[in-house]
PDB file of C-alpha atoms in Angstrom:
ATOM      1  CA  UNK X   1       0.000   0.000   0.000  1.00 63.00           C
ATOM      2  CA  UNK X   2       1.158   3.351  -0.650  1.00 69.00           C
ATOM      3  CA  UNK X   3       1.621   6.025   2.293  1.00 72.00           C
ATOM      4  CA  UNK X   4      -1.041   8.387   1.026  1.00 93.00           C
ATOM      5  CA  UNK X   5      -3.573   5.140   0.729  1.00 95.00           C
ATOM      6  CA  UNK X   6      -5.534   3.442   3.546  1.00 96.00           C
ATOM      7  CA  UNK X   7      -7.517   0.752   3.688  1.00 96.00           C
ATOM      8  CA  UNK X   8     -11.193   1.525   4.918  1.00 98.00           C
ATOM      9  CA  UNK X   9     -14.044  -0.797   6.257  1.00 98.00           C
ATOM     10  CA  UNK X  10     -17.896   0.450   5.983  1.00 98.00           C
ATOM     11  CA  UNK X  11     -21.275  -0.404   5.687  1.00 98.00           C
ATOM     12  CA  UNK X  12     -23.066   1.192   3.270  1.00 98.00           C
ATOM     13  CA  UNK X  13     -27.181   0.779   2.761  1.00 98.00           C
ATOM     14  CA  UNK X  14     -26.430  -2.987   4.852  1.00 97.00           C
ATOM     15  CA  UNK X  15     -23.503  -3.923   3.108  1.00 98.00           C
ATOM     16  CA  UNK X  16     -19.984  -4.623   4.289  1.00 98.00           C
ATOM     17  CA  UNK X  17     -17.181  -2.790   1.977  1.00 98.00           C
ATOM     18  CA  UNK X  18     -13.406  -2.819   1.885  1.00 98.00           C
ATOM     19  CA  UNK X  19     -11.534  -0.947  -0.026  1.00 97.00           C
ATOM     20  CA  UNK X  20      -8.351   0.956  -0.151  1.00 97.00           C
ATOM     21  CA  UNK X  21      -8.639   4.313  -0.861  1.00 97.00           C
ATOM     22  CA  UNK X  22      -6.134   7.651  -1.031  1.00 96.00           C
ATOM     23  CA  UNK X  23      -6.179   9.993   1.580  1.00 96.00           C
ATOM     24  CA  UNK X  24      -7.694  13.327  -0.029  1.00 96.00           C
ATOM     25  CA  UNK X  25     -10.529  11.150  -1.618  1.00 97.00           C
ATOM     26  CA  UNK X  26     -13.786  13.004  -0.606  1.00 97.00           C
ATOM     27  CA  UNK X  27     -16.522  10.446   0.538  1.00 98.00           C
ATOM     28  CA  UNK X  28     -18.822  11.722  -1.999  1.00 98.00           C
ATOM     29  CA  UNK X  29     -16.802  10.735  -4.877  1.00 97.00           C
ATOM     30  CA  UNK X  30     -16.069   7.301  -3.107  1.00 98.00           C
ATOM     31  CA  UNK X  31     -19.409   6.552  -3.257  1.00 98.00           C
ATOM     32  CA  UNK X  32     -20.236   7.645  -6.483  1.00 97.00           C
ATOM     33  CA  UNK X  33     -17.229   6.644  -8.178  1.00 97.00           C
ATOM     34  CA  UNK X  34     -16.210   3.270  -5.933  1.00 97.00           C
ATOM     35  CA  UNK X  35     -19.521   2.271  -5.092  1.00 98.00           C
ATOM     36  CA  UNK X  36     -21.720   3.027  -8.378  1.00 98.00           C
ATOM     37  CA  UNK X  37     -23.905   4.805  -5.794  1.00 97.00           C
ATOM     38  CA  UNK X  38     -24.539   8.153  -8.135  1.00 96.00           C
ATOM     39  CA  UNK X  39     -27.396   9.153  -6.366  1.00 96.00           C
ATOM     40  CA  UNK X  40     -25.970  11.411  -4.206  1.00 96.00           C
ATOM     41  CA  UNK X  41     -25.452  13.774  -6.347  1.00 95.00           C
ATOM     42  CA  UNK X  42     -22.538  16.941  -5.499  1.00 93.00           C
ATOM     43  CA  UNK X  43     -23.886  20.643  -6.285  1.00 90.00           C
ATOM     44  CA  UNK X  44     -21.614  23.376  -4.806  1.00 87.00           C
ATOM     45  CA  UNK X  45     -18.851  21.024  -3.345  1.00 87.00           C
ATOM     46  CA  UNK X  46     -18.745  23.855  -0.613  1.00 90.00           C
ATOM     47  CA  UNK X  47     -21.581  21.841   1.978  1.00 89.00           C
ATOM     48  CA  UNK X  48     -24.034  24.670   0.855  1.00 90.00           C
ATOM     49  CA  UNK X  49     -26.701  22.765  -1.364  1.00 95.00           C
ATOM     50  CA  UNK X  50     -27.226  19.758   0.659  1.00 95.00           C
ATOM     51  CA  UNK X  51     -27.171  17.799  -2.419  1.00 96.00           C
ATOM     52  CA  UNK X  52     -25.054  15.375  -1.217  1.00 97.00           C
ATOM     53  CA  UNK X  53     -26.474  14.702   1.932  1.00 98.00           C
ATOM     54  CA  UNK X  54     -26.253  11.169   3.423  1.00 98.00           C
ATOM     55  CA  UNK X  55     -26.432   9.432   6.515  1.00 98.00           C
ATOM     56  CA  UNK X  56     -24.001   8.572   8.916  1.00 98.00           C
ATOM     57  CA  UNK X  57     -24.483   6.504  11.753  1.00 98.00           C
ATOM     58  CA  UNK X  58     -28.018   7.750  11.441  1.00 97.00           C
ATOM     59  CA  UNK X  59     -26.790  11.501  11.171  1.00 98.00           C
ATOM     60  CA  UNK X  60     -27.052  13.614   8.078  1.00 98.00           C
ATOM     61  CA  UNK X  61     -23.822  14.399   6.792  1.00 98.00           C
ATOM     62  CA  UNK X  62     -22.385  16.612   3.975  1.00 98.00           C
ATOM     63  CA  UNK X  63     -20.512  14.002   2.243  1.00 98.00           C
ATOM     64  CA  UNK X  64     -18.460  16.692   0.080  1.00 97.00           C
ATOM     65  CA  UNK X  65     -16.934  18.095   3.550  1.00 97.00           C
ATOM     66  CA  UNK X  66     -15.935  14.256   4.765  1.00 97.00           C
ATOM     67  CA  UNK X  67     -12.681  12.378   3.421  1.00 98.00           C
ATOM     68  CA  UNK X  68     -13.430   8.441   2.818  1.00 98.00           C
ATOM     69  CA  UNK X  69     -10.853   7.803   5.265  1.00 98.00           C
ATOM     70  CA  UNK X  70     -13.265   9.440   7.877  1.00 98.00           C
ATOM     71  CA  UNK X  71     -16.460   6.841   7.160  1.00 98.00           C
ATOM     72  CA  UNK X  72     -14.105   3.936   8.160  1.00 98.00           C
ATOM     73  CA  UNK X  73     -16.046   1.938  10.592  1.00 98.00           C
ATOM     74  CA  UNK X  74     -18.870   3.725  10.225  1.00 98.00           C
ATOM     75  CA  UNK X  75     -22.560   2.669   9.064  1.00 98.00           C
ATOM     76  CA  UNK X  76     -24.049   5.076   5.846  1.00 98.00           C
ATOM     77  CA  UNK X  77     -27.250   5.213   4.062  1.00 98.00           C
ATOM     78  CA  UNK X  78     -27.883   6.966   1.011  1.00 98.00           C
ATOM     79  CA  UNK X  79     -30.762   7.170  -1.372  1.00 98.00           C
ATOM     80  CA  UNK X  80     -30.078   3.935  -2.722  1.00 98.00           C
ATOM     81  CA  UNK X  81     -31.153   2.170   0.208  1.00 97.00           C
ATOM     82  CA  UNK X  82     -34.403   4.356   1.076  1.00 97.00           C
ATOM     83  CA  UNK X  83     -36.101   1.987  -0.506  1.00 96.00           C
ATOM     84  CA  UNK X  84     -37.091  -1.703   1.099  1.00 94.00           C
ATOM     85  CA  UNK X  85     -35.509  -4.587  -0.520  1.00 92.00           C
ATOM     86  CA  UNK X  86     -39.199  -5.608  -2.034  1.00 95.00           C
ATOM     87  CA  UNK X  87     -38.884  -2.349  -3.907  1.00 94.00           C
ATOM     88  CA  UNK X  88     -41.431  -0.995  -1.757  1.00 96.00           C
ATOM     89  CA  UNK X  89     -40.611   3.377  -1.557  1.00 97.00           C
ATOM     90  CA  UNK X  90     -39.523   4.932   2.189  1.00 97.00           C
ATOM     91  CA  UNK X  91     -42.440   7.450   3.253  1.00 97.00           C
ATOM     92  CA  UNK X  92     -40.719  10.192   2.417  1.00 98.00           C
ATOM     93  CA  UNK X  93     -40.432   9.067  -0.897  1.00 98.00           C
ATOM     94  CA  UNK X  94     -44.348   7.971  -1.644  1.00 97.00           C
ATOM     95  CA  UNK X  95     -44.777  11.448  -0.210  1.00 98.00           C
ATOM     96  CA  UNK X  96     -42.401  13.714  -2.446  1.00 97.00           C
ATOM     97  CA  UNK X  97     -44.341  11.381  -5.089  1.00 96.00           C
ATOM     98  CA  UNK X  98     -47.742  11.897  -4.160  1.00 97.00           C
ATOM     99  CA  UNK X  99     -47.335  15.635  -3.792  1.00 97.00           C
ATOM    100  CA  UNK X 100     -44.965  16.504  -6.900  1.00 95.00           C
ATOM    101  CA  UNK X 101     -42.520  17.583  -4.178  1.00 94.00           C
ATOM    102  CA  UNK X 102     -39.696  17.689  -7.648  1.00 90.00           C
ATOM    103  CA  UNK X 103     -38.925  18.826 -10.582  1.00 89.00           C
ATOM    104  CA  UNK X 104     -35.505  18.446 -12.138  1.00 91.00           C
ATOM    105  CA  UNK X 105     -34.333  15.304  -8.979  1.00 91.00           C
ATOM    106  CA  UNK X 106     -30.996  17.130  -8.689  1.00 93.00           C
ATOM    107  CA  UNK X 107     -31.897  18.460  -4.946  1.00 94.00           C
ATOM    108  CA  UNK X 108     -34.171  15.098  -4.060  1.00 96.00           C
ATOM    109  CA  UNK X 109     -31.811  12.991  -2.789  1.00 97.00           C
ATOM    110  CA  UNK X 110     -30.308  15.151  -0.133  1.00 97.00           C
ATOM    111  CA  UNK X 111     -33.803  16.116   1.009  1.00 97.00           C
ATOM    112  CA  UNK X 112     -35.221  12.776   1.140  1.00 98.00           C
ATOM    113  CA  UNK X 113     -31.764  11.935   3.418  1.00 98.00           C
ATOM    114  CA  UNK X 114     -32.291  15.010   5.338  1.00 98.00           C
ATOM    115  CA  UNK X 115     -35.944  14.877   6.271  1.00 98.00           C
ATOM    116  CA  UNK X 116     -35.717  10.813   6.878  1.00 98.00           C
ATOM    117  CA  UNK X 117     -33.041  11.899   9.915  1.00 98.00           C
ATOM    118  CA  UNK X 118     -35.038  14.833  10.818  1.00 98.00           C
ATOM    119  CA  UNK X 119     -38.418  12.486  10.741  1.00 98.00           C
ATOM    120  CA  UNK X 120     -37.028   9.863  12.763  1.00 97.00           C
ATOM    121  CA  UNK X 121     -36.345  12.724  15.847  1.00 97.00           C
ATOM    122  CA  UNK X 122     -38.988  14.469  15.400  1.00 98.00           C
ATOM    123  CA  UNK X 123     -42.167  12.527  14.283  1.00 97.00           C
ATOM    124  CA  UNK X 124     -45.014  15.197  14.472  1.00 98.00           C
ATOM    125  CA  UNK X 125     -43.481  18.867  13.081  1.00 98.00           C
ATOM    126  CA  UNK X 126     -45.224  21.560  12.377  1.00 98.00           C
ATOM    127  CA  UNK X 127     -45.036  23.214   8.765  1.00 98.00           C
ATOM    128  CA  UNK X 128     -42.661  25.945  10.149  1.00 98.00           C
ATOM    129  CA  UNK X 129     -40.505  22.947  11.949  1.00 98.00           C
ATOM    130  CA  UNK X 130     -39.905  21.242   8.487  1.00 98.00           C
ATOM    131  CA  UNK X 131     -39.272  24.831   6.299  1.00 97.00           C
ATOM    132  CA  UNK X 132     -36.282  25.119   9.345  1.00 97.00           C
ATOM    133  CA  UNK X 133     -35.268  21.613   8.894  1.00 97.00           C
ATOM    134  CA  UNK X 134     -35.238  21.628   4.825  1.00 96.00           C
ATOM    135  CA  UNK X 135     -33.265  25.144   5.104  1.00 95.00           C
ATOM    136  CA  UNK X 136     -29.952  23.876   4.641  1.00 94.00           C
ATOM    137  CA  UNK X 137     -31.037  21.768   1.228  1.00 95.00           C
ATOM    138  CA  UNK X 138     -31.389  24.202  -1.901  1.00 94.00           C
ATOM    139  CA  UNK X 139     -34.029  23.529  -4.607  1.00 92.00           C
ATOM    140  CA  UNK X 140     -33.297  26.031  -7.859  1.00 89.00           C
ATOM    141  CA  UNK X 141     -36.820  24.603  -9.057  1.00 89.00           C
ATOM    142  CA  UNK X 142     -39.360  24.460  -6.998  1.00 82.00           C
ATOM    143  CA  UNK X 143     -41.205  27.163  -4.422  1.00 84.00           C
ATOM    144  CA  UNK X 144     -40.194  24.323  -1.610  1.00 93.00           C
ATOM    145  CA  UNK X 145     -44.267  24.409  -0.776  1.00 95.00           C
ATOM    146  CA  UNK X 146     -45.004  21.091  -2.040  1.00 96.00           C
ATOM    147  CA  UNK X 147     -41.503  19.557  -0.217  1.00 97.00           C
ATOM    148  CA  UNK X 148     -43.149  20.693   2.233  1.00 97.00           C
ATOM    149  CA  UNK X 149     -46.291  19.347   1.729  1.00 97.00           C
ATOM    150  CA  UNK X 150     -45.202  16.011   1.003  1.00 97.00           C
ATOM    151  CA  UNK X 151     -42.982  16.038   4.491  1.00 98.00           C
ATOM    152  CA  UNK X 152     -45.640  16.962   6.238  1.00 98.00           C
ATOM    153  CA  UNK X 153     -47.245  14.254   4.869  1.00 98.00           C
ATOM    154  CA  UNK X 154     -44.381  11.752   4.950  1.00 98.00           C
ATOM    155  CA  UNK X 155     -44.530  12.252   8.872  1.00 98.00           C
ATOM    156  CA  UNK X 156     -48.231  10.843   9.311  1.00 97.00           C
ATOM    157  CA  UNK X 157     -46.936   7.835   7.248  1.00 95.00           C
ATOM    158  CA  UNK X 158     -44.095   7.513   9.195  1.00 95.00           C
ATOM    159  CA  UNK X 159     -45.652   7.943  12.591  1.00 94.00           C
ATOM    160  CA  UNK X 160     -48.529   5.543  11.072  1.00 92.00           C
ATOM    161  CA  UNK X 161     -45.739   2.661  10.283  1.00 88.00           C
ATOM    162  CA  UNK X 162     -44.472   3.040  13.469  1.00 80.00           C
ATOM    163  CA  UNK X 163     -44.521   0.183  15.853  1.00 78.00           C
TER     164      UNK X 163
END
């Protein structure tokens, strides 16, 4: 191995990874480029546009502002893994649907990410809760009133699933 290389561990949407990586490799290029995972998607590359939010260890993270090195050990979720393994879309997904909370997709991924951490901790918000919450994702399309529509909406689901 190479001294500017280092071998990481993760888990990404449930599975186990290993891969050696170099040390300035930004995580949001290993998982887009490593991993095939394009769906988080980089905007600004600055941690402005929250396009390239995931989770880590639950958390929502600006995955342009983290090295690869830095996820080592660590459990992430992206878009990808939203989803069930049936196929079956997360809440906040059947809501951006049902509500036409997109236009262009570019932001989407960083807001589902976002609102699924904020969801989880907070399970009844009001609308001006969930304008605070989205406030670090921009959206260059939309007016952000059906986002936040369809998260308001995404949290009765949610709290409706809920054991």
């Amino acid at each position: 191995m190479q001294p500017d290389h280092h071998e990481i561990e993760l888990t990404v949407n449930g599975t186990h990874y290993r891969r050696t990586v170099e040390s300035r490799l930004l995580l949001s290029d290993f998982l887009r480029h490593e991993l095939g995972l394009a769906g988080t998607h980089v905007g600004c590359e600055h941690g402005v546009c929250g396009a390239c939010t995931i989770l880590l260890d639950g958390d929502p993270v600006r995955s342009c502002l983290m090295l690869a090195v830095q996820a080592k050990g660590h459990a992430l979720a992206t878009v990808e893994g939203l989803a069930s393994a049936s196929g079956e879309l997360h809440p906040v997904q059947q809501a951006m649907h049902a509500h036409h909370g997109l236009q262009c997709g570019y932001c989407t991924p960083g807001i589902l990410m976002t609102m699924t951490a904020y969801l989880n901790e907070h399970p009844s918000p009001s609308e001006d809760e969930v304008r605070e919450a989205l406030s670090g994702n921009l959206c260059r399309c939309t007016g952000y009133q059906n986002i936040v529509d369809a998260m308001m909406d995404a949290a009765a689901r949610m709290r409706e699933e809920a054991p």
